[in-house]
Amino acid sequence: MYAVSSKEEEREIALMLALESVSIKFGGLLAVDKLTMKIEDGRITALIGPNGAGKTTAFNIINGVYIPFEGTIVFNDDKITGLKPYDVMRKGIARTYQNIRLFSNMTVLENVQVGMHTKYRHGLFSNVIRNGSQRKEEKQLRDDCFKALEFVGLESSANNTAKNLSYGDQKKLEIARAIVSSPKTLLLDEPVAGMNAKEKDDMMNLIRRIKGGGTTILLVEHDMKVVMGLADYIYVMNYGKCIAEGIPGQIQKNPIVIEAYLGGD
């Protein structure tokens, strides 16, 4: 817990995820430079910035794809710096990707089932003999997958091939695959990229419902209308560094942000 001050009152908030002075290099390029963020439990936090600012790299550091050469990452009071992606997922962090990563020739249901691997407890022997306990677990996991599909509005498409879904529904399927593991924190990398206005509104409503269920969300997004409509708090990156942070109204008025990202004169 740490204290933050606001115009209304001094209040205590709980941290779900914290990055402290995290840095990573690729060759001689410092892609992320001493990034510090504090993600509040149960809130939507946005990470914005120009193309190449380091936002997706920061996501890849959080979920273990990259290992920083300095700094620490703490999730739910547990240090996760350097963990492999599957271990980070087991801790309770799931993510989607900027470019859709589905198994296009598998069914919608099968794609969601892939996201359940961290919940599957039975080993090879149980799979061979298919005992009662293993069958019971399979049924529970299948039921959970259908609940995730129902949550995103794709239950009627469960047996369809993923590649035959519309673009917007493919994005929803990625979210279903992420939330089926019941993560504590969800990382969303440009969830409305390439969508039309109706699809964006639907996705924003879906993200609000995920937040309403108690999931903490860290969001990377270029669409400022979406960011300002969803985020409780915003961090701004440029050239690998955090150049500003604050609530949406503060970010909209910040001259450094306007010049670097929103298009100053």
PDB file of C-alpha atoms in Angstrom:
ATOM      1  CA  MET A   1       0.000   0.000   0.000  1.00  0.00           C
ATOM      2  CA  TYR A   2       1.126   3.559  -0.601  1.00  0.00           C
ATOM      3  CA  ALA A   3      -0.467   6.945  -0.220  1.00  0.00           C
ATOM      4  CA  VAL A   4      -1.332   9.284  -3.069  1.00  0.00           C
ATOM      5  CA  SER A   5      -2.769  12.734  -2.775  1.00  0.00           C
ATOM      6  CA  SER A   6      -5.658  14.107  -4.799  1.00  0.00           C
ATOM      7  CA  LYS A   7      -7.646  17.315  -4.735  1.00  0.00           C
ATOM      8  CA  GLU A   8     -10.404  15.532  -2.865  1.00  0.00           C
ATOM      9  CA  GLU A   9      -8.507  13.589  -0.214  1.00  0.00           C
ATOM     10  CA  GLU A  10      -5.490  11.593   0.801  1.00  0.00           C
ATOM     11  CA  ARG A  11      -6.263   7.939   0.211  1.00  0.00           C
ATOM     12  CA  GLU A  12      -4.634   4.545   0.431  1.00  0.00           C
ATOM     13  CA  ILE A  13      -4.427   2.398  -2.682  1.00  0.00           C
ATOM     14  CA  ALA A  14      -3.261  -1.149  -3.254  1.00  0.00           C
ATOM     15  CA  LEU A  15      -0.657  -1.920  -5.887  1.00  0.00           C
ATOM     16  CA  MET A  16      -1.091  -4.919  -8.162  1.00  0.00           C
ATOM     17  CA  LEU A  17       1.961  -4.373 -10.378  1.00  0.00           C
ATOM     18  CA  ALA A  18       5.039  -2.192  -9.970  1.00  0.00           C
ATOM     19  CA  LEU A  19       8.020  -1.557 -12.225  1.00  0.00           C
ATOM     20  CA  GLU A  20      11.003   0.121 -10.585  1.00  0.00           C
ATOM     21  CA  SER A  21      13.778   1.607 -12.768  1.00  0.00           C
ATOM     22  CA  VAL A  22      13.431  -1.116 -15.420  1.00  0.00           C
ATOM     23  CA  SER A  23      15.814  -0.894 -18.393  1.00  0.00           C
ATOM     24  CA  ILE A  24      16.627  -3.042 -21.414  1.00  0.00           C
ATOM     25  CA  LYS A  25      19.048  -2.685 -24.334  1.00  0.00           C
ATOM     26  CA  PHE A  26      19.022  -4.175 -27.821  1.00  0.00           C
ATOM     27  CA  GLY A  27      22.553  -3.851 -29.110  1.00  0.00           C
ATOM     28  CA  GLY A  28      23.470  -0.260 -28.334  1.00  0.00           C
ATOM     29  CA  LEU A  29      19.853   0.942 -28.223  1.00  0.00           C
ATOM     30  CA  LEU A  30      18.356   1.637 -24.817  1.00  0.00           C
ATOM     31  CA  ALA A  31      14.794   0.614 -25.661  1.00  0.00           C
ATOM     32  CA  VAL A  32      13.395   1.091 -22.140  1.00  0.00           C
ATOM     33  CA  ASP A  33      15.232   3.469 -19.824  1.00  0.00           C
ATOM     34  CA  LYS A  34      14.600   3.296 -16.061  1.00  0.00           C
ATOM     35  CA  LEU A  35      10.847   2.865 -16.454  1.00  0.00           C
ATOM     36  CA  THR A  36       8.934   3.153 -13.186  1.00  0.00           C
ATOM     37  CA  MET A  37       5.188   2.505 -13.034  1.00  0.00           C
ATOM     38  CA  LYS A  38       2.751   1.689 -10.245  1.00  0.00           C
ATOM     39  CA  ILE A  39      -0.390  -0.092 -11.418  1.00  0.00           C
ATOM     40  CA  GLU A  40      -3.287   0.160  -8.989  1.00  0.00           C
ATOM     41  CA  ASP A  41      -5.380  -2.892  -8.193  1.00  0.00           C
ATOM     42  CA  GLY A  42      -8.757  -2.969  -9.926  1.00  0.00           C
ATOM     43  CA  ARG A  43      -8.077   0.005 -12.185  1.00  0.00           C
ATOM     44  CA  ILE A  44      -7.387   0.583 -15.879  1.00  0.00           C
ATOM     45  CA  THR A  45      -3.950   2.097 -16.426  1.00  0.00           C
ATOM     46  CA  ALA A  46      -2.926   3.200 -19.906  1.00  0.00           C
ATOM     47  CA  LEU A  47       0.593   3.307 -21.333  1.00  0.00           C
ATOM     48  CA  ILE A  48       0.746   5.627 -24.338  1.00  0.00           C
ATOM     49  CA  GLY A  49       3.375   7.183 -26.577  1.00  0.00           C
ATOM     50  CA  PRO A  50       4.518   7.502 -30.199  1.00  0.00           C
ATOM     51  CA  ASN A  51       5.438   4.499 -32.311  1.00  0.00           C
ATOM     52  CA  GLY A  52       8.771   3.116 -31.143  1.00  0.00           C
ATOM     53  CA  ALA A  53       8.453   4.655 -27.684  1.00  0.00           C
ATOM     54  CA  GLY A  54       8.965   1.270 -25.967  1.00  0.00           C
ATOM     55  CA  LYS A  55       5.418   0.413 -24.931  1.00  0.00           C
ATOM     56  CA  THR A  56       5.207  -3.120 -26.336  1.00  0.00           C
ATOM     57  CA  THR A  57       8.767  -3.751 -25.151  1.00  0.00           C
ATOM     58  CA  ALA A  58       7.597  -2.847 -21.652  1.00  0.00           C
ATOM     59  CA  PHE A  59       4.780  -5.401 -22.018  1.00  0.00           C
ATOM     60  CA  ASN A  60       7.287  -8.014 -23.143  1.00  0.00           C
ATOM     61  CA  ILE A  61       9.400  -7.309 -20.076  1.00  0.00           C
ATOM     62  CA  ILE A  62       6.426  -7.633 -17.736  1.00  0.00           C
ATOM     63  CA  ASN A  63       5.307 -10.991 -19.120  1.00  0.00           C
ATOM     64  CA  GLY A  64       8.816 -12.432 -19.305  1.00  0.00           C
ATOM     65  CA  VAL A  65       9.570 -12.384 -23.034  1.00  0.00           C
ATOM     66  CA  TYR A  66      12.505 -10.032 -22.328  1.00  0.00           C
ATOM     67  CA  ILE A  67      14.648  -9.874 -19.199  1.00  0.00           C
ATOM     68  CA  PRO A  68      15.730  -6.362 -18.155  1.00  0.00           C
ATOM     69  CA  PHE A  69      19.381  -5.753 -17.370  1.00  0.00           C
ATOM     70  CA  GLU A  70      18.386  -3.582 -14.436  1.00  0.00           C
ATOM     71  CA  GLY A  71      15.338  -2.849 -12.327  1.00  0.00           C
ATOM     72  CA  THR A  72      12.691  -4.948 -10.622  1.00  0.00           C
ATOM     73  CA  ILE A  73       9.114  -6.002 -11.366  1.00  0.00           C
ATOM     74  CA  VAL A  74       6.804  -6.834  -8.473  1.00  0.00           C
ATOM     75  CA  PHE A  75       3.399  -8.409  -9.021  1.00  0.00           C
ATOM     76  CA  ASN A  76       0.940  -8.925  -6.189  1.00  0.00           C
ATOM     77  CA  ASP A  77       3.796  -8.482  -3.663  1.00  0.00           C
ATOM     78  CA  ASP A  78       5.899 -11.127  -5.447  1.00  0.00           C
ATOM     79  CA  LYS A  79       9.064 -10.346  -7.428  1.00  0.00           C
ATOM     80  CA  ILE A  80       8.676 -11.689 -10.962  1.00  0.00           C
ATOM     81  CA  THR A  81      11.729 -10.174 -12.662  1.00  0.00           C
ATOM     82  CA  GLY A  82      13.295 -12.760 -14.972  1.00  0.00           C
ATOM     83  CA  LEU A  83      10.491 -15.335 -14.812  1.00  0.00           C
ATOM     84  CA  LYS A  84       9.555 -17.199 -17.985  1.00  0.00           C
ATOM     85  CA  PRO A  85       6.270 -16.220 -19.702  1.00  0.00           C
ATOM     86  CA  TYR A  86       4.464 -19.387 -18.597  1.00  0.00           C
ATOM     87  CA  ASP A  87       5.491 -18.758 -14.986  1.00  0.00           C
ATOM     88  CA  VAL A  88       4.332 -15.143 -15.214  1.00  0.00           C
ATOM     89  CA  MET A  89       0.985 -16.418 -16.500  1.00  0.00           C
ATOM     90  CA  ARG A  90       0.735 -18.866 -13.616  1.00  0.00           C
ATOM     91  CA  LYS A  91       1.270 -15.936 -11.246  1.00  0.00           C
ATOM     92  CA  GLY A  92      -1.823 -14.277 -12.743  1.00  0.00           C
ATOM     93  CA  ILE A  93      -0.798 -12.049 -15.672  1.00  0.00           C
ATOM     94  CA  ALA A  94      -2.378 -12.682 -19.089  1.00  0.00           C
ATOM     95  CA  ARG A  95      -2.038 -10.641 -22.261  1.00  0.00           C
ATOM     96  CA  THR A  96      -3.232 -10.021 -25.789  1.00  0.00           C
ATOM     97  CA  TYR A  97      -1.075  -8.881 -28.697  1.00  0.00           C
ATOM     98  CA  GLN A  98      -0.894  -5.947 -31.066  1.00  0.00           C
ATOM     99  CA  ASN A  99      -1.139  -8.366 -34.001  1.00  0.00           C
ATOM    100  CA  ILE A 100      -3.743 -11.102 -33.582  1.00  0.00           C
ATOM    101  CA  ARG A 101      -2.177 -14.420 -32.571  1.00  0.00           C
ATOM    102  CA  LEU A 102      -4.806 -17.091 -32.968  1.00  0.00           C
ATOM    103  CA  PHE A 103      -4.606 -20.671 -34.174  1.00  0.00           C
ATOM    104  CA  SER A 104      -6.525 -19.842 -37.325  1.00  0.00           C
ATOM    105  CA  ASN A 105      -7.393 -23.405 -38.351  1.00  0.00           C
ATOM    106  CA  MET A 106      -8.586 -24.429 -34.887  1.00  0.00           C
ATOM    107  CA  THR A 107     -12.104 -23.819 -33.641  1.00  0.00           C
ATOM    108  CA  VAL A 108     -13.035 -20.873 -31.467  1.00  0.00           C
ATOM    109  CA  LEU A 109     -13.472 -23.201 -28.485  1.00  0.00           C
ATOM    110  CA  GLU A 110     -10.108 -24.878 -29.077  1.00  0.00           C
ATOM    111  CA  ASN A 111      -8.393 -21.482 -29.127  1.00  0.00           C
ATOM    112  CA  VAL A 112      -9.851 -20.645 -25.735  1.00  0.00           C
ATOM    113  CA  GLN A 113      -8.864 -24.048 -24.380  1.00  0.00           C
ATOM    114  CA  VAL A 114      -5.239 -23.180 -25.156  1.00  0.00           C
ATOM    115  CA  GLY A 115      -5.508 -20.454 -22.523  1.00  0.00           C
ATOM    116  CA  MET A 116      -6.427 -23.049 -19.876  1.00  0.00           C
ATOM    117  CA  HIS A 117      -3.075 -24.846 -19.829  1.00  0.00           C
ATOM    118  CA  THR A 118      -2.043 -23.265 -16.534  1.00  0.00           C
ATOM    119  CA  LYS A 119      -5.173 -24.667 -14.865  1.00  0.00           C
ATOM    120  CA  TYR A 120      -4.735 -28.228 -16.079  1.00  0.00           C
ATOM    121  CA  ARG A 121      -3.461 -30.373 -13.173  1.00  0.00           C
ATOM    122  CA  HIS A 122      -3.454 -33.923 -14.515  1.00  0.00           C
ATOM    123  CA  GLY A 123      -0.383 -35.449 -16.086  1.00  0.00           C
ATOM    124  CA  LEU A 124       0.322 -37.937 -18.844  1.00  0.00           C
ATOM    125  CA  PHE A 125      -0.731 -41.010 -16.833  1.00  0.00           C
ATOM    126  CA  SER A 126      -4.181 -39.564 -16.123  1.00  0.00           C
ATOM    127  CA  ASN A 127      -4.582 -38.640 -19.792  1.00  0.00           C
ATOM    128  CA  VAL A 128      -3.891 -42.250 -20.788  1.00  0.00           C
ATOM    129  CA  ILE A 129      -6.209 -43.971 -18.318  1.00  0.00           C
ATOM    130  CA  ARG A 130      -8.784 -41.122 -18.233  1.00  0.00           C
ATOM    131  CA  ASN A 131      -9.879 -41.652 -14.648  1.00  0.00           C
ATOM    132  CA  GLY A 132     -12.917 -40.008 -13.074  1.00  0.00           C
ATOM    133  CA  SER A 133     -10.945 -37.139 -11.619  1.00  0.00           C
ATOM    134  CA  GLN A 134      -9.430 -36.311 -14.980  1.00  0.00           C
ATOM    135  CA  ARG A 135     -12.813 -36.425 -16.742  1.00  0.00           C
ATOM    136  CA  LYS A 136     -14.298 -34.172 -14.086  1.00  0.00           C
ATOM    137  CA  GLU A 137     -11.500 -31.662 -14.576  1.00  0.00           C
ATOM    138  CA  GLU A 138     -11.946 -31.736 -18.354  1.00  0.00           C
ATOM    139  CA  LYS A 139     -15.640 -30.950 -17.994  1.00  0.00           C
ATOM    140  CA  GLN A 140     -14.936 -28.063 -15.608  1.00  0.00           C
ATOM    141  CA  LEU A 141     -12.323 -26.573 -17.932  1.00  0.00           C
ATOM    142  CA  ARG A 142     -14.663 -26.908 -20.917  1.00  0.00           C
ATOM    143  CA  ASP A 143     -17.438 -25.198 -18.949  1.00  0.00           C
ATOM    144  CA  ASP A 144     -15.023 -22.379 -18.062  1.00  0.00           C
ATOM    145  CA  CYS A 145     -14.154 -21.950 -21.738  1.00  0.00           C
ATOM    146  CA  PHE A 146     -17.818 -21.630 -22.681  1.00  0.00           C
ATOM    147  CA  LYS A 147     -18.294 -19.052 -19.906  1.00  0.00           C
ATOM    148  CA  ALA A 148     -15.411 -17.009 -21.320  1.00  0.00           C
ATOM    149  CA  LEU A 149     -16.928 -17.188 -24.800  1.00  0.00           C
ATOM    150  CA  GLU A 150     -20.314 -16.181 -23.432  1.00  0.00           C
ATOM    151  CA  PHE A 151     -18.708 -13.229 -21.635  1.00  0.00           C
ATOM    152  CA  VAL A 152     -17.281 -11.843 -24.892  1.00  0.00           C
ATOM    153  CA  GLY A 153     -20.391 -12.766 -26.926  1.00  0.00           C
ATOM    154  CA  LEU A 154     -18.940 -15.623 -28.981  1.00  0.00           C
ATOM    155  CA  GLU A 155     -20.663 -18.662 -27.461  1.00  0.00           C
ATOM    156  CA  SER A 156     -22.670 -19.272 -30.655  1.00  0.00           C
ATOM    157  CA  SER A 157     -19.416 -19.403 -32.644  1.00  0.00           C
ATOM    158  CA  ALA A 158     -17.711 -21.996 -30.423  1.00  0.00           C
ATOM    159  CA  ASN A 159     -17.454 -24.623 -33.163  1.00  0.00           C
ATOM    160  CA  ASN A 160     -16.563 -22.212 -35.972  1.00  0.00           C
ATOM    161  CA  THR A 161     -13.027 -22.017 -37.300  1.00  0.00           C
ATOM    162  CA  ALA A 162     -11.218 -18.999 -35.843  1.00  0.00           C
ATOM    163  CA  LYS A 163     -10.095 -17.682 -39.247  1.00  0.00           C
ATOM    164  CA  ASN A 164     -13.741 -17.334 -40.305  1.00  0.00           C
ATOM    165  CA  LEU A 165     -14.541 -14.814 -37.569  1.00  0.00           C
ATOM    166  CA  SER A 166     -14.717 -11.119 -38.351  1.00  0.00           C
ATOM    167  CA  TYR A 167     -11.704  -9.036 -37.343  1.00  0.00           C
ATOM    168  CA  GLY A 168     -13.499  -7.606 -34.318  1.00  0.00           C
ATOM    169  CA  ASP A 169     -14.603 -11.041 -33.163  1.00  0.00           C
ATOM    170  CA  GLN A 170     -11.054 -12.358 -33.536  1.00  0.00           C
ATOM    171  CA  LYS A 171      -9.939  -9.614 -31.150  1.00  0.00           C
ATOM    172  CA  LYS A 172     -12.680 -10.697 -28.726  1.00  0.00           C
ATOM    173  CA  LEU A 173     -11.521 -14.306 -29.049  1.00  0.00           C
ATOM    174  CA  GLU A 174      -8.012 -13.273 -28.019  1.00  0.00           C
ATOM    175  CA  ILE A 175      -9.479 -11.636 -24.935  1.00  0.00           C
ATOM    176  CA  ALA A 176     -11.561 -14.737 -24.158  1.00  0.00           C
ATOM    177  CA  ARG A 177      -8.405 -16.863 -24.351  1.00  0.00           C
ATOM    178  CA  ALA A 178      -6.664 -14.452 -21.974  1.00  0.00           C
ATOM    179  CA  ILE A 179      -9.418 -14.133 -19.366  1.00  0.00           C
ATOM    180  CA  VAL A 180     -10.288 -17.850 -19.222  1.00  0.00           C
ATOM    181  CA  SER A 181      -7.307 -18.377 -16.904  1.00  0.00           C
ATOM    182  CA  SER A 182      -8.882 -15.886 -14.435  1.00  0.00           C
ATOM    183  CA  PRO A 183      -5.878 -13.524 -14.403  1.00  0.00           C
ATOM    184  CA  LYS A 184      -5.438 -10.905 -11.723  1.00  0.00           C
ATOM    185  CA  THR A 185      -4.000  -8.537 -14.334  1.00  0.00           C
ATOM    186  CA  LEU A 186      -4.680  -8.317 -18.060  1.00  0.00           C
ATOM    187  CA  LEU A 187      -2.250  -6.648 -20.480  1.00  0.00           C
ATOM    188  CA  LEU A 188      -4.044  -5.357 -23.584  1.00  0.00           C
ATOM    189  CA  ASP A 189      -1.791  -4.349 -26.489  1.00  0.00           C
ATOM    190  CA  GLU A 190      -3.738  -2.066 -28.854  1.00  0.00           C
ATOM    191  CA  PRO A 191      -7.103  -3.831 -28.439  1.00  0.00           C
ATOM    192  CA  VAL A 192      -8.994  -1.551 -30.870  1.00  0.00           C
ATOM    193  CA  ALA A 193      -6.345  -1.266 -33.604  1.00  0.00           C
ATOM    194  CA  GLY A 194      -7.928  -1.668 -37.045  1.00  0.00           C
ATOM    195  CA  MET A 195     -11.506  -1.607 -35.750  1.00  0.00           C
ATOM    196  CA  ASN A 196     -14.411   0.447 -37.024  1.00  0.00           C
ATOM    197  CA  ALA A 197     -16.365   2.777 -34.721  1.00  0.00           C
ATOM    198  CA  LYS A 198     -18.966   0.148 -33.725  1.00  0.00           C
ATOM    199  CA  GLU A 199     -16.299  -2.456 -32.984  1.00  0.00           C
ATOM    200  CA  LYS A 200     -14.388   0.076 -30.873  1.00  0.00           C
ATOM    201  CA  ASP A 201     -17.479   0.876 -28.805  1.00  0.00           C
ATOM    202  CA  ASP A 202     -18.128  -2.840 -28.269  1.00  0.00           C
ATOM    203  CA  MET A 203     -14.515  -3.423 -27.210  1.00  0.00           C
ATOM    204  CA  MET A 204     -14.574  -0.485 -24.798  1.00  0.00           C
ATOM    205  CA  ASN A 205     -17.711  -1.876 -23.169  1.00  0.00           C
ATOM    206  CA  LEU A 206     -16.093  -5.303 -22.924  1.00  0.00           C
ATOM    207  CA  ILE A 207     -12.988  -3.839 -21.260  1.00  0.00           C
ATOM    208  CA  ARG A 208     -15.169  -1.975 -18.761  1.00  0.00           C
ATOM    209  CA  ARG A 209     -16.963  -5.232 -17.926  1.00  0.00           C
ATOM    210  CA  ILE A 210     -13.626  -6.982 -17.351  1.00  0.00           C
ATOM    211  CA  LYS A 211     -12.613  -4.193 -15.005  1.00  0.00           C
ATOM    212  CA  GLY A 212     -16.014  -4.447 -13.309  1.00  0.00           C
ATOM    213  CA  GLY A 213     -15.213  -8.074 -12.484  1.00  0.00           C
ATOM    214  CA  GLY A 214     -12.182  -6.950 -10.487  1.00  0.00           C
ATOM    215  CA  THR A 215      -9.405  -7.512 -13.028  1.00  0.00           C
ATOM    216  CA  THR A 216      -6.596  -4.967 -13.128  1.00  0.00           C
ATOM    217  CA  ILE A 217      -5.880  -3.784 -16.684  1.00  0.00           C
ATOM    218  CA  LEU A 218      -2.762  -2.287 -18.255  1.00  0.00           C
ATOM    219  CA  LEU A 219      -3.592  -0.927 -21.690  1.00  0.00           C
ATOM    220  CA  VAL A 220      -1.414   0.153 -24.631  1.00  0.00           C
ATOM    221  CA  GLU A 221      -3.456   2.055 -27.187  1.00  0.00           C
ATOM    222  CA  HIS A 222      -2.986   4.808 -29.799  1.00  0.00           C
ATOM    223  CA  ASP A 223      -6.625   5.853 -30.057  1.00  0.00           C
ATOM    224  CA  MET A 224      -6.842   8.778 -27.637  1.00  0.00           C
ATOM    225  CA  LYS A 225     -10.625   8.712 -27.518  1.00  0.00           C
ATOM    226  CA  VAL A 226     -10.437   5.126 -26.265  1.00  0.00           C
ATOM    227  CA  VAL A 227      -7.648   5.914 -23.808  1.00  0.00           C
ATOM    228  CA  MET A 228      -9.392   8.934 -22.349  1.00  0.00           C
ATOM    229  CA  GLY A 229     -12.679   7.042 -22.189  1.00  0.00           C
ATOM    230  CA  LEU A 230     -11.249   4.056 -20.318  1.00  0.00           C
ATOM    231  CA  ALA A 231      -8.160   4.936 -18.322  1.00  0.00           C
ATOM    232  CA  ASP A 232      -8.131   5.844 -14.648  1.00  0.00           C
ATOM    233  CA  TYR A 233      -4.445   6.752 -14.857  1.00  0.00           C
ATOM    234  CA  ILE A 234      -1.984   7.233 -17.720  1.00  0.00           C
ATOM    235  CA  TYR A 235       1.768   6.881 -18.212  1.00  0.00           C
ATOM    236  CA  VAL A 236       3.390   8.432 -21.291  1.00  0.00           C
ATOM    237  CA  MET A 237       6.565   7.043 -22.870  1.00  0.00           C
ATOM    238  CA  ASN A 238       8.874   8.574 -25.458  1.00  0.00           C
ATOM    239  CA  TYR A 239      12.256   7.222 -26.562  1.00  0.00           C
ATOM    240  CA  GLY A 240      12.076   4.540 -23.887  1.00  0.00           C
ATOM    241  CA  LYS A 241      11.496   6.926 -20.994  1.00  0.00           C
ATOM    242  CA  CYS A 242       8.432   7.901 -19.018  1.00  0.00           C
ATOM    243  CA  ILE A 243       7.927  11.590 -19.753  1.00  0.00           C
ATOM    244  CA  ALA A 244       4.634  12.158 -17.910  1.00  0.00           C
ATOM    245  CA  GLU A 245       1.991  10.509 -15.767  1.00  0.00           C
ATOM    246  CA  GLY A 246      -1.356  11.502 -14.342  1.00  0.00           C
ATOM    247  CA  ILE A 247      -5.115  11.248 -14.651  1.00  0.00           C
ATOM    248  CA  PRO A 248      -6.581  11.741 -18.167  1.00  0.00           C
ATOM    249  CA  GLY A 249      -7.361  15.431 -17.679  1.00  0.00           C
ATOM    250  CA  GLN A 250      -3.794  16.149 -16.623  1.00  0.00           C
ATOM    251  CA  ILE A 251      -2.323  14.267 -19.573  1.00  0.00           C
ATOM    252  CA  GLN A 252      -4.550  16.075 -22.064  1.00  0.00           C
ATOM    253  CA  LYS A 253      -3.225  19.428 -20.816  1.00  0.00           C
ATOM    254  CA  ASN A 254       0.432  18.443 -20.331  1.00  0.00           C
ATOM    255  CA  PRO A 255       2.544  20.495 -22.802  1.00  0.00           C
ATOM    256  CA  ILE A 256       5.305  17.855 -22.910  1.00  0.00           C
ATOM    257  CA  VAL A 257       2.761  15.210 -23.939  1.00  0.00           C
ATOM    258  CA  ILE A 258       1.110  17.519 -26.453  1.00  0.00           C
ATOM    259  CA  GLU A 259       4.450  18.200 -28.118  1.00  0.00           C
ATOM    260  CA  ALA A 260       5.730  14.613 -28.040  1.00  0.00           C
ATOM    261  CA  TYR A 261       2.578  12.695 -28.826  1.00  0.00           C
ATOM    262  CA  LEU A 262      -0.693  14.524 -29.244  1.00  0.00           C
ATOM    263  CA  GLY A 263       0.609  16.942 -31.873  1.00  0.00           C
ATOM    264  CA  GLY A 264       1.750  20.302 -30.627  1.00  0.00           C
ATOM    265  CA  ASP A 265       2.594  23.240 -32.921  1.00  0.00           C
TER     266      ASP A 265
END
